[in-house]
Amino acid sequence: MNYDIYFKTKLEEKHKENNLRSLKSYTPINAVTVRWDGKDYLMMASNNYLGLTHHPQVQQAAVDASKRYGTGSGGARLTSGTFPLFTELEQELARCKGTESALVFNTGYMANVGTISAIANKEWVIVSDELNHASIIDGCRLSGATIERYKHKDVEEVEFLLQKYRGARILLITDSVFSMDGDIAPLHDLQRLSRDYHALLMVDDAHATGVIGHGIADYYDIHDVDIQLGTLSKALGSVGGFVAASRNIIQYLINYSRSFIFSTALSPADIGAALAALRIIETDRTLISKLQDNSRYMASKLIELGIPCDDETPIFPIVIGDNEKTLRAAMELQDKGIIITAIRPPTVPIGESRLRLTVTAAHSREQLDYVASALDETLQAIL
Ligand SMILES: *Cc1c(COP(=O)(O)O)cnc(C)c1O
């Protein structure tokens, strides 16, 4: 057995499909600029929606927390890892989401995997949107439950499935803002169906918290979503995941969620930064408004170029189709000083490779204008 050849062949397969991934080390200069190989690039691919990674108060809070409590937490949350900032952050998250309680996990990925697999088991049915995030899919698989994926946002199919499994314990789960498409889940309908058919409703607010207000429940003004999951790593400019829910669900997760129990807690700097960021979005809506203005502006520019899009979220999928062309477009844009990642399978379905353009509150109008003109030239050349 030559294992090295095995791995090499696997990588060559990826390369042939124009689907090889590799790491690049960008030096962040500010929330929207990175330096690479001596040249500055405009970052149009991050989820740092409010630019809070470089907010002076957030940076200071990370430094202060680290000075005060140390650089690492030294243990899992249930052993030595729960320092006072955790309690403060969890109370603030619960307030922000309008729930009794909240619980911080190490990442959004771990929150999904740990929550879904703790709640559902082989006696449960999970009804899940086909475009839900990979961490939801992995949580579903790990749970051992029966998994029913419905067509993207297809409320009729959801109802059909809920009817089919009437009487079973059902977890109905959706991304709230879909990560690769930027559209918003039909929460009014899902909420109604979950009540009519007694399903537990879970939403993943990773791209919604601090983007469409405080999250999808806030956006639709719905107050009885059972489980609101989120991340501290996107609009909140730190790292980590969380679940906001009733006191009983949170206590259940503390006792049953393996990704929560068996991993060392986040560091004081992470939690300090997240808490400062959360307080900023709770007391001051100007950053969210700026983000929404920029999203609308970018949408109007893209529509001028003949690229259909919505203006409600800062995520703009520019679907090109095949991997090779999508990669070429990303390279052309890079030559023009812009980073927009080529998103390929399995992140998106085969044949739907795309540039995923994101705007943030920290971009200027001039920068967005420049991106639009560079995109226009690039797409003309590629398509
Ligand atoms: C990014 C993302 C996650 C994972 O969050 P991390 O904190 O990055 O691990 C979960 N769900 C969705 C929808 C996401 O886009």
CSV table of C-alpha atoms and ligand atoms in Angstrom, one decimal:
chain,number,residue,atom,x,y,z
A,1,MET,CA,0.0,0.0,0.0
A,2,ASN,CA,1.4,3.3,-1.0
A,3,TYR,CA,-0.7,5.8,0.9
A,4,ASP,CA,1.2,8.8,-0.5
A,5,ILE,CA,0.2,7.9,-4.0
A,6,TYR,CA,-3.4,7.4,-2.9
A,7,PHE,CA,-3.6,11.0,-1.5
A,8,LYS,CA,-1.8,12.4,-4.5
A,9,THR,CA,-4.2,10.7,-6.9
A,10,LYS,CA,-7.1,12.1,-5.0
A,11,LEU,CA,-5.7,15.6,-5.2
A,12,GLU,CA,-5.0,15.2,-8.9
A,13,GLU,CA,-8.7,14.3,-9.4
A,14,LYS,CA,-9.7,17.6,-7.8
A,15,HIS,CA,-7.2,19.4,-9.9
A,16,LYS,CA,-8.6,17.9,-13.1
A,17,GLU,CA,-12.1,19.0,-12.1
A,18,ASN,CA,-10.8,22.5,-11.5
A,19,ASN,CA,-11.9,22.0,-8.0
A,20,LEU,CA,-8.6,22.0,-6.0
A,21,ARG,CA,-8.5,24.2,-3.0
A,22,SER,CA,-5.4,25.8,-1.5
A,23,LEU,CA,-4.7,28.3,1.3
A,24,LYS,CA,-3.5,31.8,0.7
A,25,SER,CA,-2.2,33.9,3.6
A,26,TYR,CA,-3.6,37.4,3.3
A,27,THR,CA,-2.4,40.1,5.7
A,28,PRO,CA,-5.4,42.1,6.9
A,29,ILE,CA,-4.8,45.8,6.6
A,30,ASN,CA,-8.3,46.9,7.7
A,31,ALA,CA,-11.8,45.5,7.5
A,32,VAL,CA,-11.9,45.6,3.7
A,33,THR,CA,-8.2,45.5,2.5
A,34,VAL,CA,-5.7,42.7,2.6
A,35,ARG,CA,-2.1,42.6,1.5
A,36,TRP,CA,-0.7,39.7,-0.4
A,37,ASP,CA,2.6,39.4,-2.1
A,38,GLY,CA,3.3,43.1,-1.6
A,39,LYS,CA,0.1,44.2,-3.2
A,40,ASP,CA,-3.2,45.5,-1.7
A,41,TYR,CA,-6.5,43.9,-2.6
A,42,LEU,CA,-10.1,44.9,-1.9
A,43,MET,CA,-11.7,42.0,0.1
A,44,MET,CA,-15.2,41.2,-1.4
A,45,ALA,CA,-15.4,37.7,0.0
A,46,SER,CA,-15.5,38.0,3.7
A,47,ASN,CA,-18.5,37.6,6.2
A,48,ASN,CA,-17.2,40.5,8.3
A,49,TYR,CA,-20.4,42.3,7.4
A,50,LEU,CA,-20.1,45.2,9.8
A,51,GLY,CA,-16.4,45.6,9.7
A,52,LEU,CA,-16.3,45.0,13.5
A,53,THR,CA,-13.0,43.0,13.4
A,54,HIS,CA,-11.3,46.4,13.2
A,55,HIS,CA,-13.6,48.4,15.4
A,56,PRO,CA,-11.4,50.2,18.1
A,57,GLN,CA,-13.8,49.2,20.9
A,58,VAL,CA,-13.9,45.6,19.9
A,59,GLN,CA,-10.2,45.4,19.5
A,60,GLN,CA,-9.7,47.0,22.9
A,61,ALA,CA,-12.1,44.6,24.5
A,62,ALA,CA,-10.1,41.6,23.2
A,63,VAL,CA,-6.9,43.1,24.6
A,64,ASP,CA,-8.5,43.9,28.0
A,65,ALA,CA,-10.1,40.4,28.3
A,66,SER,CA,-6.8,38.7,27.5
A,67,LYS,CA,-4.9,40.9,30.1
A,68,ARG,CA,-7.5,40.3,32.7
A,69,TYR,CA,-8.3,36.6,32.3
A,70,GLY,CA,-5.4,35.2,30.3
A,71,THR,CA,-4.9,34.0,26.8
A,72,GLY,CA,-6.6,30.6,27.0
A,73,SER,CA,-9.5,29.3,29.0
A,74,GLY,CA,-7.6,26.2,30.2
A,75,GLY,CA,-10.6,23.8,30.1
A,76,ALA,CA,-14.0,22.9,28.9
A,77,ARG,CA,-17.0,25.0,29.9
A,78,LEU,CA,-18.1,22.5,32.4
A,79,THR,CA,-14.7,22.3,34.1
A,80,SER,CA,-12.6,25.4,34.4
A,81,GLY,CA,-13.5,27.3,31.2
A,82,THR,CA,-16.5,29.4,32.2
A,83,PHE,CA,-15.2,32.9,33.1
A,84,PRO,CA,-17.5,35.8,33.9
A,85,LEU,CA,-17.5,37.2,30.4
A,86,PHE,CA,-19.2,34.0,29.2
A,87,THR,CA,-22.1,34.6,31.5
A,88,GLU,CA,-22.4,38.2,30.4
A,89,LEU,CA,-22.2,37.3,26.8
A,90,GLU,CA,-24.9,34.6,27.1
A,91,GLN,CA,-27.2,36.9,28.9
A,92,GLU,CA,-26.7,39.5,26.3
A,93,LEU,CA,-27.3,37.0,23.5
A,94,ALA,CA,-30.5,35.8,25.1
A,95,ARG,CA,-31.7,39.4,25.4
A,96,CYS,CA,-30.8,40.2,21.8
A,97,LYS,CA,-32.7,37.1,20.6
A,98,GLY,CA,-35.6,37.5,23.0
A,99,THR,CA,-35.1,34.1,24.6
A,100,GLU,CA,-34.8,32.8,28.2
A,101,SER,CA,-31.3,31.6,27.7
A,102,ALA,CA,-28.3,31.2,25.4
A,103,LEU,CA,-25.3,29.0,25.2
A,104,VAL,CA,-21.9,29.7,23.5
A,105,PHE,CA,-20.2,27.0,21.5
A,106,ASN,CA,-16.7,27.2,20.0
A,107,THR,CA,-17.9,27.7,16.4
A,108,GLY,CA,-21.2,27.9,14.5
A,109,TYR,CA,-20.2,24.6,13.0
A,110,MET,CA,-19.9,22.9,16.4
A,111,ALA,CA,-23.1,24.5,17.5
A,112,ASN,CA,-25.1,23.0,14.6
A,113,VAL,CA,-23.4,19.6,14.9
A,114,GLY,CA,-23.7,19.5,18.7
A,115,THR,CA,-27.3,20.8,18.9
A,116,ILE,CA,-28.9,18.7,16.1
A,117,SER,CA,-27.1,15.5,17.2
A,118,ALA,CA,-28.1,16.1,20.8
A,119,ILE,CA,-31.7,16.7,20.1
A,120,ALA,CA,-32.6,14.3,17.3
A,121,ASN,CA,-32.0,10.5,17.3
A,122,LYS,CA,-33.2,7.6,15.3
A,123,GLU,CA,-36.8,8.1,16.5
A,124,TRP,CA,-36.8,11.6,15.1
A,125,VAL,CA,-37.4,13.0,11.7
A,126,ILE,CA,-35.5,16.0,10.5
A,127,VAL,CA,-37.1,18.1,7.8
A,128,SER,CA,-34.3,20.3,6.3
A,129,ASP,CA,-34.0,22.7,3.3
A,130,GLU,CA,-31.8,21.2,0.6
A,131,LEU,CA,-29.5,24.3,0.6
A,132,ASN,CA,-28.9,24.3,4.4
A,133,HIS,CA,-25.3,24.8,5.5
A,134,ALA,CA,-22.9,21.8,5.6
A,135,SER,CA,-22.8,22.0,9.4
A,136,ILE,CA,-26.5,21.3,9.5
A,137,ILE,CA,-26.1,18.4,7.1
A,138,ASP,CA,-23.3,17.0,9.3
A,139,GLY,CA,-25.4,17.4,12.4
A,140,CYS,CA,-28.3,15.6,10.8
A,141,ARG,CA,-26.1,12.7,9.7
A,142,LEU,CA,-24.6,12.4,13.1
A,143,SER,CA,-28.0,12.3,14.8
A,144,GLY,CA,-29.0,9.1,13.1
A,145,ALA,CA,-32.5,10.6,12.5
A,146,THR,CA,-34.5,10.1,9.4
A,147,ILE,CA,-33.6,13.0,7.1
A,148,GLU,CA,-36.0,14.5,4.7
A,149,ARG,CA,-34.6,17.3,2.5
A,150,TYR,CA,-37.1,19.5,0.9
A,151,LYS,CA,-36.7,21.6,-2.3
A,152,HIS,CA,-35.3,25.0,-1.5
A,153,LYS,CA,-37.9,27.1,0.3
A,154,ASP,CA,-40.7,24.9,-0.9
A,155,VAL,CA,-43.4,25.4,1.8
A,156,GLU,CA,-45.8,22.9,0.2
A,157,GLU,CA,-43.2,20.1,0.3
A,158,VAL,CA,-42.6,21.0,4.0
A,159,GLU,CA,-46.3,20.6,4.7
A,160,PHE,CA,-46.4,17.3,2.8
A,161,LEU,CA,-43.5,16.0,4.9
A,162,LEU,CA,-44.9,17.2,8.2
A,163,GLN,CA,-48.2,15.5,7.3
A,164,LYS,CA,-46.4,12.3,6.3
A,165,TYR,CA,-44.7,12.1,9.7
A,166,ARG,CA,-47.5,13.4,11.8
A,167,GLY,CA,-47.2,12.1,15.3
A,168,ALA,CA,-43.4,11.7,15.2
A,169,ARG,CA,-41.0,14.0,16.9
A,170,ILE,CA,-39.9,16.4,14.1
A,171,LEU,CA,-37.1,19.0,13.9
A,172,LEU,CA,-37.8,21.5,11.1
A,173,ILE,CA,-34.6,23.3,10.3
A,174,THR,CA,-33.6,26.1,7.9
A,175,ASP,CA,-30.8,28.6,7.2
A,176,SER,CA,-32.4,32.0,7.7
A,177,VAL,CA,-30.2,33.9,5.2
A,178,PHE,CA,-28.8,31.2,2.8
A,179,SER,CA,-25.1,31.4,2.8
A,180,MET,CA,-24.3,30.9,-0.8
A,181,ASP,CA,-27.5,32.5,-2.3
A,182,GLY,CA,-28.2,35.4,0.0
A,183,ASP,CA,-32.0,34.8,0.0
A,184,ILE,CA,-34.2,34.7,3.1
A,185,ALA,CA,-36.2,31.7,4.4
A,186,PRO,CA,-40.0,31.9,4.4
A,187,LEU,CA,-40.2,32.0,8.2
A,188,HIS,CA,-43.9,33.0,8.5
A,189,ASP,CA,-45.0,29.8,6.7
A,190,LEU,CA,-42.4,27.6,8.4
A,191,GLN,CA,-43.4,29.0,11.8
A,192,ARG,CA,-47.1,28.4,11.1
A,193,LEU,CA,-46.5,24.8,9.8
A,194,SER,CA,-44.3,24.0,12.8
A,195,ARG,CA,-47.1,25.0,15.1
A,196,ASP,CA,-49.8,23.2,13.1
A,197,TYR,CA,-47.9,20.0,13.0
A,198,HIS,CA,-46.1,20.2,16.4
A,199,ALA,CA,-42.6,20.3,15.0
A,200,LEU,CA,-39.6,21.9,16.8
A,201,LEU,CA,-38.4,24.9,14.7
A,202,MET,CA,-34.7,25.7,14.4
A,203,VAL,CA,-33.2,28.6,12.4
A,204,ASP,CA,-29.6,29.2,11.6
A,205,ASP,CA,-29.0,32.9,11.8
A,206,ALA,CA,-25.2,32.8,10.8
A,207,HIS,CA,-25.7,35.3,8.1
A,208,ALA,CA,-28.7,37.1,9.6
A,209,THR,CA,-27.5,38.2,13.1
A,210,GLY,CA,-26.4,41.8,12.7
A,211,VAL,CA,-27.3,41.7,9.0
A,212,ILE,CA,-31.1,41.6,8.7
A,213,GLY,CA,-31.5,43.3,12.1
A,214,HIS,CA,-30.8,41.0,15.1
A,215,GLY,CA,-31.8,37.9,13.1
A,216,ILE,CA,-34.6,36.4,11.2
A,217,ALA,CA,-37.1,36.4,14.1
A,218,ASP,CA,-36.5,40.1,14.5
A,219,TYR,CA,-36.8,40.6,10.7
A,220,TYR,CA,-40.2,38.9,10.5
A,221,ASP,CA,-41.2,40.0,14.1
A,222,ILE,CA,-41.9,36.4,15.1
A,223,HIS,CA,-41.4,35.5,18.7
A,224,ASP,CA,-41.7,31.8,19.1
A,225,VAL,CA,-38.9,30.2,17.1
A,226,ASP,CA,-37.8,27.3,19.3
A,227,ILE,CA,-34.1,27.3,18.6
A,228,GLN,CA,-32.1,30.3,17.1
A,229,LEU,CA,-28.6,29.4,16.3
A,230,GLY,CA,-25.9,31.9,15.3
A,231,THR,CA,-22.3,32.6,15.0
A,232,LEU,CA,-20.0,35.1,16.6
A,233,SER,CA,-17.7,34.8,13.6
A,234,LYS,CA,-19.5,36.8,10.9
A,235,ALA,CA,-21.1,40.2,11.6
A,236,LEU,CA,-19.9,40.0,15.2
A,237,GLY,CA,-16.3,40.1,14.2
A,238,SER,CA,-15.0,37.4,16.6
A,239,VAL,CA,-15.2,33.6,16.6
A,240,GLY,CA,-17.6,31.2,18.1
A,241,GLY,CA,-21.2,29.9,17.8
A,242,PHE,CA,-24.3,30.1,20.0
A,243,VAL,CA,-27.8,28.8,20.5
A,244,ALA,CA,-30.6,30.9,22.0
A,245,ALA,CA,-33.6,29.0,23.3
A,246,SER,CA,-35.7,28.2,26.3
A,247,ARG,CA,-34.0,27.5,29.6
A,248,ASN,CA,-34.9,23.8,29.3
A,249,ILE,CA,-33.4,23.4,25.9
A,250,ILE,CA,-30.2,25.2,26.9
A,251,GLN,CA,-29.9,23.0,30.1
A,252,TYR,CA,-30.5,20.0,27.9
A,253,LEU,CA,-27.7,21.0,25.6
A,254,ILE,CA,-25.3,21.6,28.5
A,255,ASN,CA,-26.0,18.0,29.5
A,256,TYR,CA,-26.2,16.2,26.1
A,257,SER,CA,-24.3,18.2,23.5
A,258,ARG,CA,-21.0,16.4,22.9
A,259,SER,CA,-19.4,19.3,20.9
A,260,PHE,CA,-20.2,21.5,23.8
A,261,ILE,CA,-19.0,19.2,26.5
A,262,PHE,CA,-15.8,17.7,25.1
A,263,SER,CA,-14.0,20.8,23.8
A,264,THR,CA,-12.0,23.5,25.5
A,265,ALA,CA,-13.8,26.8,25.8
A,266,LEU,CA,-13.1,29.8,23.7
A,267,SER,CA,-10.5,32.3,24.9
A,268,PRO,CA,-11.3,35.5,26.9
A,269,ALA,CA,-10.2,37.6,23.9
A,270,ASP,CA,-12.8,35.9,21.7
A,271,ILE,CA,-15.6,36.4,24.2
A,272,GLY,CA,-14.6,39.9,25.1
A,273,ALA,CA,-14.6,40.9,21.5
A,274,ALA,CA,-17.9,39.3,20.8
A,275,LEU,CA,-19.5,40.9,23.8
A,276,ALA,CA,-18.3,44.4,22.7
A,277,ALA,CA,-19.5,43.8,19.2
A,278,LEU,CA,-22.9,42.6,20.4
A,279,ARG,CA,-23.3,45.7,22.6
A,280,ILE,CA,-22.4,47.9,19.6
A,281,ILE,CA,-25.2,46.4,17.4
A,282,GLU,CA,-27.7,46.5,20.2
A,283,THR,CA,-27.2,50.2,21.0
A,284,ASP,CA,-26.5,51.6,17.6
A,285,ARG,CA,-28.2,50.7,14.4
A,286,THR,CA,-26.1,52.9,12.2
A,287,LEU,CA,-23.7,50.1,11.2
A,288,ILE,CA,-26.5,47.8,10.2
A,289,SER,CA,-28.1,50.7,8.2
A,290,LYS,CA,-24.9,51.4,6.5
A,291,LEU,CA,-24.6,47.7,5.5
A,292,GLN,CA,-28.2,47.8,4.2
A,293,ASP,CA,-27.4,51.0,2.2
A,294,ASN,CA,-24.4,49.3,0.7
A,295,SER,CA,-26.3,46.2,-0.1
A,296,ARG,CA,-29.0,48.2,-2.0
A,297,TYR,CA,-26.3,50.2,-3.8
A,298,MET,CA,-24.4,47.1,-4.9
A,299,ALA,CA,-27.7,45.5,-6.0
A,300,SER,CA,-28.6,48.5,-8.1
A,301,LYS,CA,-25.1,48.4,-9.8
A,302,LEU,CA,-25.4,44.6,-10.5
A,303,ILE,CA,-28.9,45.0,-12.0
A,304,GLU,CA,-27.5,47.8,-14.3
A,305,LEU,CA,-25.0,45.1,-15.5
A,306,GLY,CA,-27.8,42.7,-16.1
A,307,ILE,CA,-27.0,40.5,-13.1
A,308,PRO,CA,-30.3,39.6,-11.4
A,309,CYS,CA,-30.2,40.0,-7.6
A,310,ASP,CA,-32.0,40.9,-4.5
A,311,ASP,CA,-31.0,43.8,-2.3
A,312,GLU,CA,-32.1,42.5,1.1
A,313,THR,CA,-28.8,40.9,2.1
A,314,PRO,CA,-25.2,41.6,1.4
A,315,ILE,CA,-24.6,38.3,-0.3
A,316,PHE,CA,-24.6,38.4,-4.1
A,317,PRO,CA,-24.2,35.1,-5.9
A,318,ILE,CA,-23.0,35.6,-9.5
A,319,VAL,CA,-23.6,32.1,-10.9
A,320,ILE,CA,-21.3,31.2,-13.8
A,321,GLY,CA,-21.8,27.5,-14.0
A,322,ASP,CA,-18.6,25.6,-14.7
A,323,ASN,CA,-15.6,25.5,-12.4
A,324,GLU,CA,-13.0,26.5,-15.0
A,325,LYS,CA,-14.8,29.7,-16.0
A,326,THR,CA,-15.6,30.6,-12.4
A,327,LEU,CA,-11.9,30.2,-11.4
A,328,ARG,CA,-10.8,32.2,-14.4
A,329,ALA,CA,-13.2,35.0,-13.4
A,330,ALA,CA,-11.9,35.0,-9.9
A,331,MET,CA,-8.3,35.2,-11.3
A,332,GLU,CA,-9.2,38.1,-13.6
A,333,LEU,CA,-10.7,40.0,-10.7
A,334,GLN,CA,-7.6,39.3,-8.6
A,335,ASP,CA,-5.5,40.8,-11.3
A,336,LYS,CA,-7.7,43.9,-11.0
A,337,GLY,CA,-7.0,44.0,-7.2
A,338,ILE,CA,-10.2,42.4,-6.0
A,339,ILE,CA,-10.7,39.2,-4.0
A,340,ILE,CA,-14.0,37.4,-4.7
A,341,THR,CA,-13.8,33.6,-4.1
A,342,ALA,CA,-14.8,31.1,-6.7
A,343,ILE,CA,-17.3,28.8,-4.9
A,344,ARG,CA,-17.5,25.3,-6.3
A,345,PRO,CA,-19.0,21.9,-5.4
A,346,PRO,CA,-19.7,20.6,-2.9
A,347,THR,CA,-20.3,24.0,-1.4
A,348,VAL,CA,-22.8,24.6,-4.2
A,349,PRO,CA,-24.5,22.1,-6.5
A,350,ILE,CA,-22.6,20.8,-9.5
A,351,GLY,CA,-23.0,23.2,-12.5
A,352,GLU,CA,-23.8,26.1,-10.2
A,353,SER,CA,-20.3,27.4,-9.5
A,354,ARG,CA,-20.2,31.0,-8.8
A,355,LEU,CA,-18.5,34.1,-7.6
A,356,ARG,CA,-19.9,34.9,-4.1
A,357,LEU,CA,-19.6,38.7,-3.7
A,358,THR,CA,-20.3,40.1,-0.3
A,359,VAL,CA,-20.4,43.8,0.7
A,360,THR,CA,-19.8,45.2,4.2
A,361,ALA,CA,-20.7,48.3,6.1
A,362,ALA,CA,-17.0,49.2,5.8
A,363,HIS,CA,-16.9,49.5,2.0
A,364,SER,CA,-17.1,52.9,0.4
A,365,ARG,CA,-19.3,53.8,-2.5
A,366,GLU,CA,-16.1,54.4,-4.6
A,367,GLN,CA,-15.0,50.8,-3.8
A,368,LEU,CA,-18.3,49.4,-4.8
A,369,ASP,CA,-18.3,51.4,-8.0
A,370,TYR,CA,-14.9,50.0,-8.8
A,371,VAL,CA,-16.0,46.4,-8.1
A,372,ALA,CA,-19.0,46.8,-10.4
A,373,SER,CA,-16.9,48.1,-13.3
A,374,ALA,CA,-14.2,45.4,-12.8
A,375,LEU,CA,-17.0,42.7,-12.7
A,376,ASP,CA,-18.5,44.1,-15.9
A,377,GLU,CA,-15.1,43.8,-17.7
A,378,THR,CA,-14.4,40.4,-16.3
A,379,LEU,CA,-17.8,38.9,-17.1
A,380,GLN,CA,-17.6,40.3,-20.7
A,381,ALA,CA,-14.2,38.7,-21.2
A,382,ILE,CA,-15.2,35.3,-19.6
A,383,LEU,CA,-18.7,34.6,-20.8
B,1,LIG,C1,-20.7,30.0,8.6
B,1,LIG,C2,-21.9,29.2,8.9
B,1,LIG,C3,-21.9,28.4,9.9
B,1,LIG,C4,-20.7,28.0,10.7
B,1,LIG,O1,-20.3,29.1,11.6
B,1,LIG,P1,-18.8,29.2,12.0
B,1,LIG,O2,-18.8,30.0,13.2
B,1,LIG,O3,-18.0,29.8,10.9
B,1,LIG,O4,-18.3,27.8,12.3
B,1,LIG,C5,-23.1,27.7,10.2
B,1,LIG,N1,-24.2,28.0,9.5
B,1,LIG,C6,-24.2,28.8,8.4
B,1,LIG,C7,-25.5,29.0,7.7
B,1,LIG,C8,-23.0,29.4,8.1
B,1,LIG,O5,-23.0,30.2,7.0
